[in-house]
């Protein structure tokens, strides 16, 4: 069983940031808040433009991404909680 | 008697998620809330674009879909309560 | 004396839904509320697009339609109260 | 002395609806409220579209129109109070 | 010293309406309020459209205009208070 | 050290209006408020249109301009407080 | 490990303004507030236009920029707090 986000939506699996690593990217948050980075596990076909054409998204499955604290909606896929967000909500891709 | 949604609207029959299945997709919700997934039972002709052309929808009858908690409006068709929502309100299609 | 709605507006005569019929389409509502379905009795020429062309409406006189609870404005035509709404406010057409 | 509304505006002279006539069009209103129909006494050149072209209005001088309760602004022309509204605010034309 | 409004803005010098003249155009207002008509004393080059072209305004210097009560901003030019408004805020031109 | 505003932004140095000069342009304001006119000291390349092209601004360095009371943001350049505003916020150019 | 902002977003490292330097650019702020200027350390591919094409940004890595007090979102990259903002939020580039 898999999940296919529509259009410009992506499915993100949250990643607990390594908060003690000096060289790691860490999102400042209050204790107990969910981390705001994750791995993209599914992407939609693309953003639909006003002229009806489709622009493929600029993130792909496997990308590690930063997103806004209040982005998207949480759902559970195969017993695991994931986030359904729009590409628009993604701030940046973390590259290794 | 059938129902034809206009333009980019779809008719969705809610599905009670199998909350105890480990591999199932389960929407977290408080007790008593309606589940946020369902089966598409009718789709409109498509979204009307600014230039007047019509973009067919990216969901079809029989698709199992996730949607936002406050999406659409409830109506009863043939004695059964269904949801009339916009394609925009559909987060993802669950594929088997 | 007749009434011609402008552009993408339609005139709808409300229909009391047959609430006790098992196979009928019934809008759930609290006691005393007006039903949210009706018959289209007049339609405008069409929606005006940004480029100035006109898109004919996707409902026609005689259609039985579902619409949102707060759609449109009530007026009286020939002593009978009707609703002036936009095509946008129509959720679906009920086909027999 | 005359008055020329700009673009998509129209000047409307309110008409007291014949509230006691069975076959007349009557706007339901509370006692003392102004009636929401009138006769068009002047029209603008048309709605300006995004591409700079002008779409002529779909109402003309002499048309009897229905409009929303809070449409437009009241001004006095030649000692008589009239309404300056947008074509957009006109719901329908009453044809005889 | 003169003043050149930008784009679709116009400079208007308010005119005290002849409130006692039976055939005059009089804006209904409460005592002490500023009148809502005036003479255009300067106009911008035109409204800039989305495609970058410029649409000349439909009012000219010398026009007597009606405008909304809360339109524009007051400034003083050569010791005289004038209004800087958008063409959009002008309801109609009064023609003699 | 200089400052280059982006796109349709301009940098304005406020000018204290000569409030006692009969022929001067004076902005009515309460005591102690900052004057709402100034001299343009830098302009952006232009407004970016929907089609990606750039429309040069209609004000230039050296122009004396009127602007809205709440326009833009104050910053200090070389120890002097200036305003960063959009061309949109400029009401008019004062020509000598 | 690096960070790639999406589309029209940029990553900015805040710079403490030299507040005591007479010729420096200093943002007025209350004591303890974060300074509103910084150095661009990464830029997105560009702003996506309505027609699907991409407009490259008008700032580049290394630019010193002024931005609005409430612009963007703070994240930590390699242990250092940075700002993810849109090009739109950048007021001006400080050139030496």
XYZ file of C-alpha atoms in Angstrom:
672
model
C 0.000 0.000 0.000
C 1.423 3.366 -1.030
C 0.277 6.962 -1.085
C 0.291 9.358 -4.066
C 0.077 13.051 -3.163
C -1.850 15.239 -5.603
C -0.302 17.984 -7.717
C 2.202 20.066 -5.714
C 1.909 18.114 -2.499
C 4.658 16.003 -0.967
C 4.715 13.411 1.782
C 7.409 13.978 4.382
C 8.640 11.651 7.111
C 9.891 13.749 10.005
C 13.476 13.257 11.202
C 14.582 13.867 14.737
C 17.417 16.367 14.328
C 20.717 15.476 15.995
C 20.622 18.362 18.401
C 24.002 17.738 20.015
C 26.041 17.539 16.800
C 28.064 20.696 16.304
C 28.066 20.409 12.520
C 24.461 19.287 12.198
C 21.522 21.392 11.088
C 19.308 21.892 14.060
C 15.984 23.659 14.154
C 15.594 25.719 17.306
C 12.431 24.641 19.059
C 10.988 24.471 22.497
C 11.214 21.188 24.378
C 8.795 18.569 23.131
C 7.993 20.236 19.806
C 8.181 18.184 16.671
C 11.306 18.705 14.558
C 10.843 20.697 11.350
C 12.920 18.627 9.024
C 12.292 15.354 7.316
C 12.765 13.069 4.352
C 10.561 13.284 1.303
C 8.916 9.888 0.730
C 6.494 10.784 -2.088
C 5.931 13.730 -4.437
C 2.993 14.814 -6.582
C 3.151 15.197 -10.370
C 3.733 18.906 -10.115
C 2.194 22.317 -9.627
C -0.608 23.107 -12.041
C -0.091 26.480 -13.681
C -2.768 28.932 -14.776
C -2.372 27.823 -18.419
C -3.048 24.216 -17.463
C 0.494 22.928 -17.852
C 2.271 21.166 -15.016
C 5.585 22.240 -13.466
C 7.434 19.279 -11.913
C 8.415 19.811 -8.309
C 11.906 20.844 -7.262
C 12.198 18.176 -4.563
C 12.444 14.422 -5.050
C 12.006 11.274 -3.018
C 14.906 10.914 -0.611
C 15.548 14.658 -0.216
C 16.054 15.898 3.319
C 14.066 19.090 3.712
C 13.393 21.944 6.099
C 9.811 23.134 6.408
C 7.783 25.655 8.339
C 6.554 24.729 11.785
C 2.867 24.870 10.837
C 3.196 23.368 7.370
C 0.871 20.662 6.107
C -1.309 18.084 7.819
C -0.352 14.954 9.719
C -1.651 11.557 8.600
C -0.600 7.982 9.393
C 0.667 5.774 6.574
C 1.290 2.093 7.378
C 1.147 2.917 11.062
C 3.689 5.735 10.836
C 2.815 9.412 11.141
C 3.820 11.499 8.121
C 3.205 15.027 6.927
C 1.346 16.004 3.758
C 2.596 19.449 2.743
C 2.816 21.628 -0.354
C 6.145 22.207 -2.081
C 5.510 25.860 -1.215
C 5.895 24.979 2.478
C 9.400 23.591 1.994
C 12.060 26.135 2.859
C 15.190 24.363 1.698
C 16.806 21.069 0.818
C 19.707 19.925 2.983
C 22.463 18.574 0.778
C 25.297 16.385 2.013
C -30.945 8.740 -9.345
C -27.332 9.931 -9.523
C -25.402 13.075 -8.703
C -23.064 15.017 -11.003
C -20.632 17.363 -9.227
C -19.803 20.586 -11.070
C -16.363 21.440 -12.433
C -13.597 20.527 -9.953
C -15.843 19.028 -7.324
C -15.914 15.382 -6.339
C -18.331 13.287 -4.316
C -16.671 11.182 -1.631
C -18.113 8.370 0.454
C -16.319 8.310 3.789
C -14.585 5.079 4.850
C -14.109 4.078 8.429
C -10.354 3.552 8.698
C -9.201 0.225 10.143
C -7.643 1.768 13.193
C -6.255 -1.456 14.677
C -4.439 -2.663 11.545
C -0.701 -2.139 11.883
C -0.159 -1.782 8.155
C -3.245 0.320 7.479
C -3.373 4.045 6.886
C -5.015 5.610 9.875
C -5.873 9.245 10.357
C -5.220 10.353 13.908
C -8.399 11.839 15.290
C -10.124 12.310 18.568
C -12.780 9.788 19.547
C -16.031 10.209 17.660
C -14.657 12.376 14.862
C -15.435 11.408 11.313
C -12.630 9.653 9.418
C -10.818 11.756 6.795
C -10.562 9.204 4.042
C -13.047 7.876 1.588
C -13.868 6.534 -1.834
C -14.552 8.818 -4.759
C -18.005 8.045 -6.164
C -18.373 10.876 -8.687
C -16.114 13.507 -10.257
C -16.786 16.767 -12.083
C -15.698 17.455 -15.662
C -12.615 19.306 -14.498
C -11.195 22.542 -13.197
C -11.956 25.553 -15.363
C -8.814 27.529 -16.130
C -8.509 31.270 -16.616
C -8.371 30.822 -20.418
C -11.657 28.923 -20.376
C -10.248 25.470 -21.046
C -10.945 22.579 -18.715
C -8.332 20.503 -16.925
C -9.612 16.986 -16.131
C -9.279 16.023 -12.502
C -6.455 13.848 -11.209
C -8.758 11.557 -9.234
C -11.267 9.077 -10.620
C -14.283 7.122 -9.427
C -13.116 4.311 -7.157
C -10.013 6.114 -5.849
C -9.451 5.958 -2.127
C -8.460 9.422 -0.974
C -7.259 11.369 2.041
C -8.744 14.814 2.592
C -8.571 17.642 5.071
C -10.718 17.483 8.167
C -12.801 20.528 7.256
C -13.030 19.858 3.540
C -16.289 20.111 1.649
C -19.939 19.886 2.650
C -21.993 16.907 3.729
C -25.133 15.931 1.797
C -27.233 12.775 1.692
C -27.536 10.867 -1.583
C -30.007 7.961 -1.696
C -30.159 8.005 2.087
C -26.394 7.866 2.554
C -24.313 10.798 3.760
C -21.534 11.797 1.354
C -19.099 14.671 1.061
C -18.975 17.191 -1.783
C -15.423 18.558 -1.909
C -13.076 20.215 -4.369
C -10.166 18.304 -5.892
C -8.041 20.952 -4.156
C -9.149 19.544 -0.793
C -7.830 16.071 -1.574
C -4.399 15.511 -0.089
C -3.452 12.190 -1.619
C -4.672 9.019 -3.268
C -4.054 5.756 -1.420
C -2.850 3.133 -3.878
C -2.905 -0.577 -3.192
C -42.720 39.156 -16.480
C -39.476 37.184 -16.345
C -36.062 37.583 -14.793
C -32.661 37.394 -16.524
C -29.687 36.767 -14.209
C -26.421 38.447 -15.218
C -23.294 36.569 -16.295
C -22.652 33.512 -14.082
C -25.708 33.884 -11.912
C -28.646 31.500 -11.847
C -32.124 31.728 -10.406
C -33.114 28.744 -8.293
C -36.537 27.769 -6.955
C -36.050 25.856 -3.740
C -37.520 22.347 -3.481
C -38.641 20.822 -0.250
C -36.661 17.581 -0.090
C -38.663 14.399 0.519
C -37.073 13.716 3.865
C -38.857 10.429 4.563
C -38.066 8.752 1.233
C -35.325 6.141 1.616
C -34.066 6.571 -1.946
C -34.342 10.379 -2.042
C -31.519 12.883 -1.711
C -31.944 14.653 1.569
C -29.881 17.498 2.928
C -29.312 17.136 6.646
C -30.482 20.289 8.351
C -31.870 21.415 11.632
C -35.644 21.722 11.960
C -37.083 24.708 10.185
C -34.061 25.465 8.001
C -34.601 25.990 4.316
C -33.721 23.023 2.082
C -30.511 23.374 0.050
C -31.706 21.993 -3.243
C -33.822 23.425 -5.957
C -34.700 23.711 -9.595
C -32.909 26.115 -11.883
C -35.451 28.474 -13.456
C -33.117 30.907 -15.234
C -29.404 31.074 -16.104
C -27.078 33.913 -17.086
C -25.190 34.049 -20.395
C -22.069 32.686 -18.789
C -19.001 33.442 -16.729
C -16.851 36.244 -18.097
C -13.217 35.195 -18.339
C -10.169 37.406 -17.900
C -9.684 37.593 -21.691
C -13.224 38.897 -22.133
C -14.726 35.746 -23.615
C -17.759 34.106 -22.065
C -17.931 30.531 -20.812
C -21.508 29.188 -20.899
C -22.702 27.772 -17.610
C -22.739 24.065 -16.871
C -26.294 24.083 -15.525
C -29.484 24.659 -17.495
C -33.101 25.546 -16.825
C -34.849 22.551 -15.307
C -31.765 21.127 -13.580
C -32.231 20.022 -10.001
C -29.240 21.279 -8.030
C -27.592 21.120 -4.635
C -26.112 24.327 -3.267
C -24.378 25.619 -0.174
C -26.455 26.671 2.787
C -25.387 30.326 2.609
C -25.331 30.638 -1.157
C -26.908 33.569 -2.948
C -29.600 36.054 -2.058
C -33.345 35.596 -1.755
C -35.732 37.674 -3.869
C -39.402 37.315 -4.759
C -40.414 36.816 -8.389
C -44.142 36.900 -9.203
C -44.898 36.490 -5.525
C -42.663 33.455 -5.105
C -39.370 33.529 -3.223
C -36.386 32.393 -5.289
C -32.627 32.388 -4.862
C -30.137 34.297 -7.003
C -26.815 32.461 -6.771
C -23.605 32.081 -8.734
C -22.843 28.878 -10.647
C -19.854 28.679 -8.306
C -22.240 28.123 -5.401
C -23.801 25.058 -6.985
C -22.290 21.848 -5.674
C -23.827 19.285 -7.954
C -26.653 18.464 -10.328
C -29.018 15.676 -9.349
C -29.701 13.499 -12.371
C -32.605 11.109 -12.629
C -26.610 68.391 -16.280
C -25.973 64.655 -16.560
C -23.752 62.075 -14.899
C -21.352 59.616 -16.588
C -20.334 56.621 -14.450
C -16.783 55.350 -14.984
C -15.929 51.948 -16.447
C -18.177 49.199 -15.041
C -20.317 51.444 -12.893
C -23.980 52.167 -13.430
C -26.367 54.735 -12.020
C -29.605 53.293 -10.715
C -32.800 55.073 -9.684
C -34.510 53.020 -7.022
C -38.095 51.885 -7.626
C -40.573 51.291 -4.876
C -41.703 47.715 -5.458
C -45.444 47.149 -5.642
C -45.568 45.061 -2.513
C -49.287 44.297 -2.637
C -49.402 43.086 -6.231
C -49.631 39.307 -6.410
C -47.825 39.062 -9.732
C -45.172 41.707 -8.996
C -41.550 41.119 -8.039
C -41.119 42.055 -4.445
C -37.932 42.097 -2.422
C -38.500 40.861 1.120
C -37.281 43.519 3.507
C -37.953 44.825 6.949
C -40.217 47.849 7.298
C -38.633 51.100 6.234
C -35.719 49.568 4.316
C -34.981 50.834 0.850
C -36.174 48.617 -2.020
C -33.462 46.694 -3.876
C -34.614 47.204 -7.407
C -34.412 50.117 -9.710
C -34.085 51.506 -13.203
C -30.715 52.007 -14.830
C -30.325 55.671 -15.808
C -26.667 55.683 -16.916
C -23.978 53.096 -17.672
C -20.190 53.264 -17.909
C -18.235 52.416 -21.064
C -17.507 48.939 -19.787
C -15.364 46.767 -17.584
C -11.640 47.120 -18.209
C -9.995 43.722 -18.645
C -6.483 42.744 -17.646
C -5.307 43.050 -21.266
C -6.549 46.628 -21.421
C -9.554 45.994 -23.630
C -13.036 47.040 -22.567
C -16.028 44.725 -22.230
C -19.302 46.619 -22.676
C -21.756 46.144 -19.854
C -24.664 43.722 -20.042
C -27.216 46.232 -18.779
C -28.492 49.311 -20.577
C -30.305 52.527 -19.770
C -33.931 51.738 -19.016
C -33.319 48.230 -17.667
C -35.104 47.363 -14.449
C -32.630 45.585 -12.207
C -32.325 43.730 -8.936
C -29.266 44.435 -6.805
C -27.789 43.463 -3.467
C -28.918 45.276 -0.355
C -25.505 46.802 0.358
C -24.520 47.509 -3.233
C -23.049 50.821 -4.277
C -23.154 54.329 -2.847
C -25.973 56.830 -2.703
C -25.592 60.260 -4.289
C -28.091 62.951 -5.286
C -28.422 63.941 -8.956
C -30.636 66.927 -9.782
C -32.123 66.720 -6.314
C -32.976 63.027 -6.579
C -31.138 60.307 -4.708
C -29.616 57.634 -6.945
C -27.264 54.712 -6.486
C -23.839 54.352 -8.085
C -23.067 50.628 -8.254
C -20.890 48.234 -10.214
C -22.368 45.921 -12.835
C -21.030 43.181 -10.585
C -23.536 44.215 -7.911
C -26.510 43.694 -10.209
C -28.138 40.325 -9.701
C -30.593 40.221 -12.551
C -32.575 42.197 -15.086
C -36.360 42.083 -14.836
C -37.850 41.676 -18.295
C -41.468 42.389 -19.130
C 5.362 74.525 -8.631
C 3.087 71.711 -9.780
C 2.300 68.155 -8.789
C 2.367 65.032 -11.017
C 0.406 62.060 -9.674
C 1.860 58.635 -10.465
C 0.199 56.060 -12.714
C -3.551 55.842 -12.061
C -3.714 58.549 -9.448
C -5.449 61.881 -9.830
C -5.379 65.110 -7.855
C -8.789 66.477 -6.985
C -9.764 69.866 -5.593
C -12.908 69.483 -3.556
C -15.951 71.583 -4.466
C -18.537 72.679 -1.981
C -21.769 71.379 -3.451
C -24.605 73.895 -3.819
C -26.836 72.193 -1.337
C -29.772 74.536 -1.747
C -30.034 74.366 -5.523
C -32.931 72.174 -6.638
C -31.264 71.115 -9.878
C -27.764 70.673 -8.463
C -26.010 67.416 -7.615
C -25.804 67.159 -3.889
C -24.069 64.472 -1.867
C -26.070 63.588 1.219
C -23.823 63.998 4.235
C -23.995 64.842 7.860
C -23.346 68.431 8.894
C -19.708 69.460 8.677
C -18.552 66.561 6.521
C -16.408 67.303 3.527
C -18.213 67.229 0.179
C -17.493 64.224 -2.043
C -17.173 65.945 -5.356
C -14.443 67.983 -6.864
C -12.523 69.132 -9.911
C -9.650 67.126 -11.320
C -6.514 69.275 -11.362
C -3.911 66.665 -12.374
C -3.927 63.103 -13.715
C -1.307 60.359 -13.868
C -0.039 58.802 -17.104
C -2.377 55.868 -16.715
C -3.018 52.541 -15.088
C -0.220 50.019 -15.569
C -1.579 46.697 -16.805
C -0.218 43.240 -16.037
C 1.462 43.079 -19.458
C 3.321 46.307 -18.771
C 1.343 48.536 -21.089
C -0.344 51.688 -19.834
C -4.053 52.447 -20.098
C -4.695 56.218 -20.106
C -7.183 57.363 -17.522
C -10.809 58.066 -18.326
C -10.866 61.405 -16.526
C -9.077 64.589 -17.529
C -8.049 67.868 -15.970
C -11.120 70.031 -15.474
C -13.570 67.140 -15.025
C -16.000 67.474 -12.162
C -16.132 64.142 -10.389
C -17.946 62.249 -7.672
C -15.858 60.039 -5.396
C -16.265 57.803 -2.386
C -16.287 59.342 1.076
C -13.083 57.594 2.185
C -11.216 57.824 -1.096
C -7.606 58.940 -1.290
C -5.384 61.011 0.965
C -5.396 64.728 1.697
C -2.306 66.834 1.003
C -1.744 70.569 0.683
C -0.511 71.994 -2.642
C 0.423 75.688 -2.712
C -1.384 76.166 0.573
C -4.589 74.542 -0.616
C -5.782 71.148 0.551
C -6.323 68.642 -2.254
C -7.054 64.938 -2.515
C -4.784 62.333 -4.115
C -6.994 59.437 -5.186
C -6.969 56.566 -7.642
C -9.111 56.634 -10.779
C -10.713 53.546 -9.253
C -12.090 55.709 -6.445
C -13.947 57.995 -8.845
C -17.582 57.019 -9.194
C -18.695 59.252 -12.007
C -18.040 62.392 -14.011
C -20.624 65.146 -13.848
C -21.220 66.543 -17.313
C -22.864 69.879 -17.992
C 29.118 52.843 0.624
C 25.791 52.987 -1.198
C 22.472 51.207 -1.120
C 20.671 49.516 -4.028
C 16.945 48.934 -3.493
C 15.502 45.797 -5.090
C 12.961 45.779 -7.927
C 10.240 48.402 -7.387
C 11.631 49.817 -4.177
C 13.040 53.312 -3.748
C 15.080 54.978 -1.037
C 13.709 58.308 0.112
C 15.320 60.969 2.279
C 12.603 62.808 4.142
C 12.358 66.591 3.756
C 11.003 68.863 6.404
C 8.223 70.726 4.618
C 8.310 74.522 4.844
C 5.138 74.755 6.828
C 5.023 78.538 6.996
C 5.449 79.193 3.271
C 2.175 80.208 1.654
C 3.073 78.725 -1.745
C 4.727 75.586 -0.457
C 3.302 72.077 -0.415
C 2.545 71.185 3.137
C 1.268 67.883 4.436
C -1.231 68.404 7.219
C -0.027 66.457 10.235
C -0.198 66.555 13.964
C 2.684 68.180 15.859
C 5.836 66.092 15.935
C 4.870 63.730 13.122
C 7.393 63.056 10.432
C 6.797 64.898 7.154
C 5.463 62.791 4.278
C 7.592 64.129 1.490
C 11.151 63.555 0.539
C 13.828 63.269 -2.092
C 14.466 60.042 -3.929
C 18.109 59.007 -3.406
C 18.065 55.549 -5.017
C 15.682 53.516 -7.198
C 15.389 49.819 -7.995
C 15.673 48.368 -11.502
C 11.934 48.244 -11.875
C 8.745 46.389 -11.126
C 8.790 42.750 -12.185
C 5.705 41.865 -14.206
C 3.892 38.524 -14.311
C 5.530 37.667 -17.655
C 8.982 38.176 -16.155
C 9.795 41.446 -17.874
C 10.768 44.531 -15.913
C 8.985 47.884 -16.020
C 11.347 50.746 -15.102
C 10.079 52.967 -12.330
C 8.403 56.300 -12.974
C 10.471 58.169 -10.401
C 14.189 58.966 -10.576
C 16.967 60.001 -8.243
C 16.475 63.619 -7.258
C 12.668 63.598 -7.551
C 10.777 65.220 -4.719
C 7.885 62.954 -3.828
C 4.799 62.728 -1.666
C 4.082 59.409 0.012
C 1.576 57.859 2.375
C 2.040 58.305 6.093
C 2.619 54.608 6.772
C 4.629 53.830 3.668
C 7.805 51.809 3.787
C 10.345 51.063 6.499
C 12.941 53.301 8.122
C 16.632 52.373 8.001
C 19.805 54.340 8.621
C 22.295 54.820 5.761
C 25.627 56.448 6.600
C 24.192 57.604 9.894
C 21.145 59.202 8.318
C 17.639 57.820 8.602
C 15.991 57.080 5.262
C 12.842 55.337 4.080
C 12.699 52.222 1.911
C 9.338 52.240 0.135
C 7.708 50.797 -2.970
C 6.976 52.956 -5.998
C 3.369 51.992 -5.294
C 3.538 53.975 -2.047
C 4.475 57.194 -3.828
C 1.464 59.409 -4.437
C 2.936 62.082 -6.631
C 6.069 63.867 -7.792
C 6.394 67.547 -6.973
C 7.707 69.412 -10.008
C 9.225 72.846 -9.856
C 26.752 19.661 4.445
C 25.082 22.582 2.678
C 21.596 23.984 2.291
C 19.752 24.756 -0.966
C 16.795 27.136 -0.604
C 13.870 26.490 -2.938
C 12.751 28.849 -5.702
C 12.811 32.494 -4.563
C 14.134 31.838 -1.086
C 17.525 32.911 0.200
C 19.556 31.990 3.258
C 20.903 34.963 5.176
C 23.476 35.087 7.955
C 22.713 38.034 10.197
C 25.428 40.657 10.752
C 25.717 42.710 13.876
C 25.648 46.274 12.565
C 28.486 48.547 13.727
C 26.226 50.835 15.648
C 28.921 53.305 16.730
C 30.368 53.917 13.254
C 29.310 57.299 11.929
C 29.469 56.225 8.292
C 27.976 52.779 8.771
C 24.484 51.647 7.953
C 22.661 51.096 11.173
C 19.149 49.792 11.610
C 17.336 51.600 14.398
C 16.102 49.018 16.860
C 15.348 48.679 20.501
C 18.022 47.201 22.756
C 18.453 43.456 22.372
C 16.629 43.143 19.048
C 18.281 41.216 16.281
C 19.907 43.340 13.566
C 18.044 43.443 10.241
C 20.947 43.085 7.900
C 23.015 40.145 6.866
C 25.059 38.336 4.264
C 23.443 36.095 1.692
C 24.960 32.592 1.980
C 22.689 30.689 -0.435
C 20.065 31.546 -3.055
C 17.315 29.557 -4.751
C 17.109 28.973 -8.501
C 14.661 31.798 -8.929
C 11.074 32.929 -8.691
C 8.629 30.767 -10.612
C 6.370 32.874 -12.815
C 2.763 32.170 -13.739
C 3.819 30.879 -17.185
C 6.148 28.339 -15.573
C 9.417 30.046 -16.425
C 11.943 30.952 -13.757
C 13.272 34.449 -13.052
C 16.731 34.315 -11.447
C 17.012 36.266 -8.224
C 18.498 39.736 -8.041
C 20.738 38.940 -5.065
C 23.758 36.645 -5.013
C 25.877 34.819 -2.470
C 28.034 37.335 -0.627
C 25.607 40.253 -0.953
C 25.035 42.282 2.187
C 21.312 42.917 2.460
C 18.728 44.805 4.475
C 15.492 42.994 5.276
C 12.262 43.573 7.151
C 12.198 42.927 10.877
C 9.701 40.064 10.633
C 11.022 38.516 7.442
C 11.556 34.792 7.075
C 12.143 31.971 9.547
C 15.167 31.172 11.687
C 16.902 27.800 11.364
C 20.297 26.529 12.481
C 22.811 25.401 9.838
C 26.022 23.763 11.053
C 25.317 25.061 14.537
C 24.792 28.630 13.422
C 21.444 30.368 13.314
C 20.479 31.676 9.875
C 17.386 33.158 8.287
C 15.411 31.628 5.415
C 13.588 34.463 3.664
C 12.070 35.254 0.290
C 13.765 37.633 -2.125
C 10.583 39.679 -1.711
C 11.532 40.302 1.928
C 14.854 41.885 0.999
C 14.653 45.672 0.926
C 18.007 46.565 -0.523
C 21.573 45.478 -1.180
C 24.334 47.424 0.539
C 27.136 48.069 -1.926
C 30.633 49.094 -0.936
